[in-house]
Coordinates of C-alpha atoms in Angstrom, one line a residue:
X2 CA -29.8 8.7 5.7
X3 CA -29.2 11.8 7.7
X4 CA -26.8 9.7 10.0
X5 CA -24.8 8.5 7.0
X6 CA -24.5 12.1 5.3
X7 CA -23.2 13.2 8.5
X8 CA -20.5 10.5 8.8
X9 CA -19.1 11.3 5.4
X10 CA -19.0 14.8 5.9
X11 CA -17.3 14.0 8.7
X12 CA -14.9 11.8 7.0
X13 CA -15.0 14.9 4.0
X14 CA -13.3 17.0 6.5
X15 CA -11.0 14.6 7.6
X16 CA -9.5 14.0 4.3
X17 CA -9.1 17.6 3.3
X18 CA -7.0 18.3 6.4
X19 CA -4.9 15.5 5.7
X20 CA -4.8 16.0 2.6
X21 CA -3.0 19.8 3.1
X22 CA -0.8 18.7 5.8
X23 CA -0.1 15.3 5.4
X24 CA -1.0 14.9 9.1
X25 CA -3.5 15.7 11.9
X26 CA -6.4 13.6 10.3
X27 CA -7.3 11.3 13.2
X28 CA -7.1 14.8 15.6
X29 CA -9.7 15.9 14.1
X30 CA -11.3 12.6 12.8
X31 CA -12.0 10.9 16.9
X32 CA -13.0 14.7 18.2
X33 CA -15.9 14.4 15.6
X34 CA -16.8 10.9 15.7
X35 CA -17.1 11.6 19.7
X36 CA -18.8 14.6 19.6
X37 CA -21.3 14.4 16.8
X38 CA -21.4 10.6 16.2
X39 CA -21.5 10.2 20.0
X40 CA -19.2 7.4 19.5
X41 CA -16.9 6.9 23.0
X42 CA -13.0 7.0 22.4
X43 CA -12.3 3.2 22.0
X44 CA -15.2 2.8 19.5
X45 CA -13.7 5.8 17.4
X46 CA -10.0 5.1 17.3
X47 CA -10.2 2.2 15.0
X48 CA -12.8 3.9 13.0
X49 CA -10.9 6.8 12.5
X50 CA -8.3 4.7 11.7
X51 CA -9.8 2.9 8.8
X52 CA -9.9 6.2 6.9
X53 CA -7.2 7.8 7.4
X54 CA -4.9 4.2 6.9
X55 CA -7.0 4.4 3.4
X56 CA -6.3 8.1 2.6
X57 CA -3.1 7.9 3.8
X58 CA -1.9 5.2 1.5
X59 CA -3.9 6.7 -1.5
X60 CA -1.8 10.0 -1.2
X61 CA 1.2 8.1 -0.4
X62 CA 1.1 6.4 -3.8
X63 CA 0.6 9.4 -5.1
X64 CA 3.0 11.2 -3.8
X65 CA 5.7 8.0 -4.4
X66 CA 5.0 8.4 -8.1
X67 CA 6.7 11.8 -7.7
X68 CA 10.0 11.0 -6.0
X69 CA 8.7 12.3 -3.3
X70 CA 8.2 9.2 -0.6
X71 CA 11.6 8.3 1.5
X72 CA 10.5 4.4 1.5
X73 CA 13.8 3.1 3.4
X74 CA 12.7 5.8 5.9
X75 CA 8.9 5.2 5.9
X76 CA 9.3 1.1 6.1
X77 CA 11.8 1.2 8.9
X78 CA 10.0 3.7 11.2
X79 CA 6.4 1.5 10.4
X80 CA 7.8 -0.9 11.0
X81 CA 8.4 0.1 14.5
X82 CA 5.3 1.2 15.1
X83 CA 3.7 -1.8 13.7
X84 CA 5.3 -3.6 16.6
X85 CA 3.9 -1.2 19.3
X86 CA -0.1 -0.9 18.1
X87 CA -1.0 -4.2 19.2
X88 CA -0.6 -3.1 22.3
X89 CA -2.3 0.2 22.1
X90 CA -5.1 -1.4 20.8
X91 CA -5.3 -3.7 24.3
X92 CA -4.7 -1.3 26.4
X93 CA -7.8 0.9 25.0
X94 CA -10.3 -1.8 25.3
X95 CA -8.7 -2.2 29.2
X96 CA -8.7 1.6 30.3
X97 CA -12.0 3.8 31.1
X98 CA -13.4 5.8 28.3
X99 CA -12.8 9.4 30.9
X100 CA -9.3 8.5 31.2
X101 CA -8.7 7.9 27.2
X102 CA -10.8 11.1 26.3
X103 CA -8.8 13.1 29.1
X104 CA -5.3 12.2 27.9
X105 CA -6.6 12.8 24.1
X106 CA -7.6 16.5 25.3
X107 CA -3.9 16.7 26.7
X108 CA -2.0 15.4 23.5
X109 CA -4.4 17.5 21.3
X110 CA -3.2 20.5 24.1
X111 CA 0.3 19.7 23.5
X112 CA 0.3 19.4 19.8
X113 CA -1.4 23.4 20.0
X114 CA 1.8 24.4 21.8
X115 CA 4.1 22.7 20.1
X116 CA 2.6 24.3 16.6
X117 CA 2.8 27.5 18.1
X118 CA 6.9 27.0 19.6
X119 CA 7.8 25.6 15.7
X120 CA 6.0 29.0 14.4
X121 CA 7.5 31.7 16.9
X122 CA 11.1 29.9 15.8
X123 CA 10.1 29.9 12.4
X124 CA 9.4 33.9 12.8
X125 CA 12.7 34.2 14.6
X126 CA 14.4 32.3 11.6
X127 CA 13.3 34.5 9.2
X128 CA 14.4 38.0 10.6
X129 CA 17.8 36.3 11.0
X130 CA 20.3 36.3 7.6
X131 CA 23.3 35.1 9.1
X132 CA 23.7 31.1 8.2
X133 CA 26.1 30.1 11.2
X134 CA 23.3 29.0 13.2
X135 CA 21.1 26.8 10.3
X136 CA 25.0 25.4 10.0
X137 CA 25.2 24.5 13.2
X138 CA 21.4 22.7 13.2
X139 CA 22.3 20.8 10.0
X140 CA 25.7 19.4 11.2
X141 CA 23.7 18.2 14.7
X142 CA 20.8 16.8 12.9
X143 CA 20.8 12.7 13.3
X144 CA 20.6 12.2 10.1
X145 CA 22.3 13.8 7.3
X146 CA 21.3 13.3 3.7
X147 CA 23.7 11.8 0.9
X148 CA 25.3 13.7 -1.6
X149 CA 22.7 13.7 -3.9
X150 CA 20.1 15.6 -1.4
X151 CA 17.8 12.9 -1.8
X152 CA 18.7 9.9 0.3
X153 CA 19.5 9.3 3.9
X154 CA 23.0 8.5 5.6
X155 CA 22.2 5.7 7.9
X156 CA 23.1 6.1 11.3
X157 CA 23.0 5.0 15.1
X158 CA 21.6 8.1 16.0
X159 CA 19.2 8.4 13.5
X160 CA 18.2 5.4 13.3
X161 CA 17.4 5.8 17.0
X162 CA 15.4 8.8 16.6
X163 CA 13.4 7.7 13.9
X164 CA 12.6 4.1 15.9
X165 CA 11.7 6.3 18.6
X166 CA 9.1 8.4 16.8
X167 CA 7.6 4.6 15.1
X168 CA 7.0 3.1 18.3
X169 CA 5.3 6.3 19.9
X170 CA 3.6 6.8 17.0
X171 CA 2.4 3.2 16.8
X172 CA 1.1 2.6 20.5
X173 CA -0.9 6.2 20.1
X174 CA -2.5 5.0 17.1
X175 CA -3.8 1.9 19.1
X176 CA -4.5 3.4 22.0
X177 CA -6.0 6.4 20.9
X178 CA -6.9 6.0 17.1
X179 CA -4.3 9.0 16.4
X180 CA -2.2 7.8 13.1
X181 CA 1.4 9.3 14.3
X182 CA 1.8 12.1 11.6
X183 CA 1.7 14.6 13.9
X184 CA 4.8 12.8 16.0
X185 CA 6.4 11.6 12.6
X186 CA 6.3 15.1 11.1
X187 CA 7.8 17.3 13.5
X188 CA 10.8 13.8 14.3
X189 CA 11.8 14.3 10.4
X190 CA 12.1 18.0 10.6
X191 CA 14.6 18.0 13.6
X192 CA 16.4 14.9 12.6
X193 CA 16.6 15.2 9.0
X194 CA 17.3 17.9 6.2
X195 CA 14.8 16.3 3.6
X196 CA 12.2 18.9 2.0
X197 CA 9.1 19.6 3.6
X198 CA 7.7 17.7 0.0
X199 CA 9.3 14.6 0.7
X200 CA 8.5 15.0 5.0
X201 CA 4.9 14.9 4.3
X202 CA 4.7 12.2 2.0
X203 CA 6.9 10.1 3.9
X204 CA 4.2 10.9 6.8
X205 CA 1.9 9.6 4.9
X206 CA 3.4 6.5 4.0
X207 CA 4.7 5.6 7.8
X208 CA 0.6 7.2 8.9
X209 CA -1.4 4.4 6.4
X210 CA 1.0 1.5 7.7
X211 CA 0.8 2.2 11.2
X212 CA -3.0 2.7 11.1
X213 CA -3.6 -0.6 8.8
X214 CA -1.7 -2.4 11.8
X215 CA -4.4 -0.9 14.3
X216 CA -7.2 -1.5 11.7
X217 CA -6.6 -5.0 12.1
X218 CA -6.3 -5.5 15.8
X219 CA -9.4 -3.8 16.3
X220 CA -11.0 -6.1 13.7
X221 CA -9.5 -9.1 14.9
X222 CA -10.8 -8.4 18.7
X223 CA -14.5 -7.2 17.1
X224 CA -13.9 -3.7 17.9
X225 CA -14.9 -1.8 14.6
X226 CA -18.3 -0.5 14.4
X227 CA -18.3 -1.0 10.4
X228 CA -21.9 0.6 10.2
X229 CA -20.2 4.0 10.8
X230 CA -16.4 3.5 9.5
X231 CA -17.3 2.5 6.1
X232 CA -19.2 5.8 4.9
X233 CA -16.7 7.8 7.0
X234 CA -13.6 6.0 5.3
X235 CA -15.4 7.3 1.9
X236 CA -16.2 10.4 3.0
X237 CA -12.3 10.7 4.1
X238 CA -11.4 8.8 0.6
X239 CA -12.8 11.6 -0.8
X240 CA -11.7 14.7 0.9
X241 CA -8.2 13.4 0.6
X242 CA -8.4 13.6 -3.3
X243 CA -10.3 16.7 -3.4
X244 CA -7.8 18.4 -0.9
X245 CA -4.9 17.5 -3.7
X246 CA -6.5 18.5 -6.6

């Protein structure tokens, strides 16, 4: 019993992070399944997968019944990513559990800086009131929204950039049980104008496709450990409503 409260608390905390960022869930979700589960890498990718592909798709629907998912958006960029977990998936059951937990610690590095960068130029944004350079940004973004502010403008370029971020986001997931929203967040902010609303629910729409893709690799090569994903998926389940309450 002590074992299974753990787990969901675990899962608890995964949801509530998800839940208030719309990203980030699996960084969090594999460094405890490791650490206190003692679970290697490979065995707690597709676990923390399960929850937050679950989570993910309950705050999705959610968040669609607002107006608030981009769904051409989401299905296009999972669907990219769909195509590259698969492979993830094979390639963590191939590679040595040091090297997996060694490039996690580098990506979870990377994501620290990057936060950081977005936050110093988020500072530097503020303090300046002229509107020639956010001009400037908007007319370079790949994709520009319609005129009703809502919808994209489909492009080449964007739909290169956002293909992009889906197939990265889709072998990482595999490989590494990370769910992409913390690639797919940061891709619509620099390539689109759409609300920071509509940027995290659309994360969580591409996050709970892309994850469900490496949920059922993993299951179909017997690489879940269902004694310990189910009451962390709950646990996670839960958090993630609590967290929008």
């Amino acid at each position: 019993m002590g074992i299974v409260f753990i787990t969901v608390a675990s899962g608890f905390a995964t949801g509530i992070l998800l839940a208030l960022t719309g990203a980030g869930g699996t960084l969090v979700a594999v460094p405890l399944l490791t650490f206190i589960l003692q679970l290697r890498v490979v065995e707690a990718a597709p676990v923390a997968l399960l929850a937050v592909s679950l989570s993910s798709a309950v705050g999705a629907v959610l968040a669609h019944r607002q107006g608030l998912v981009r769904y051409r958006a989401a299905g296009f960029v999972a669907i990219t990513g769909i195509a590259t977990a698969p492979a993830g998936i094979w390639m963590a059951q191939k590679l040595p559990d040091t090297f997996l937990t060694c490039l996690f610690a580098l990506i979870l590095f990377g994501v620290a800086v990057s936060m950081f960068r977005q936050s110093r130029e988020r500072d530097g944004e503020t303090g300046n009131t002229g509107n020639t350079a956010t001009s400037g940004l908007y007319t370079t973004m790949p994709c520009q929204l319609a005129y009703d502010g809502n919808r994209l403008v489909w492009t080449w370029p964007c739909a290169r950039a956002l293909a992009a971020a889906g197939m990265v986001s889709g072998l990482l997931s595999g490989l590494l049980g990370v769910g992409g929203g913390f690639i797919v967040i940061p891709v619509l902010q620099r390539a689109t104008q759409l609300p920071m609303s509509s940027i995290l629910a659309t994360a969580l729409a591409i996050t709970a496709s892309i994850s469900a893709t490496g949920v059922l690799s993993a299951t179909m090569i017997q690489g879940m450990n269902w004694s310990i994903a189910l009451p962390f998926a709950a646990g996670t389940l839960m958090g993630m409503l609590g967290g929008r309450i």
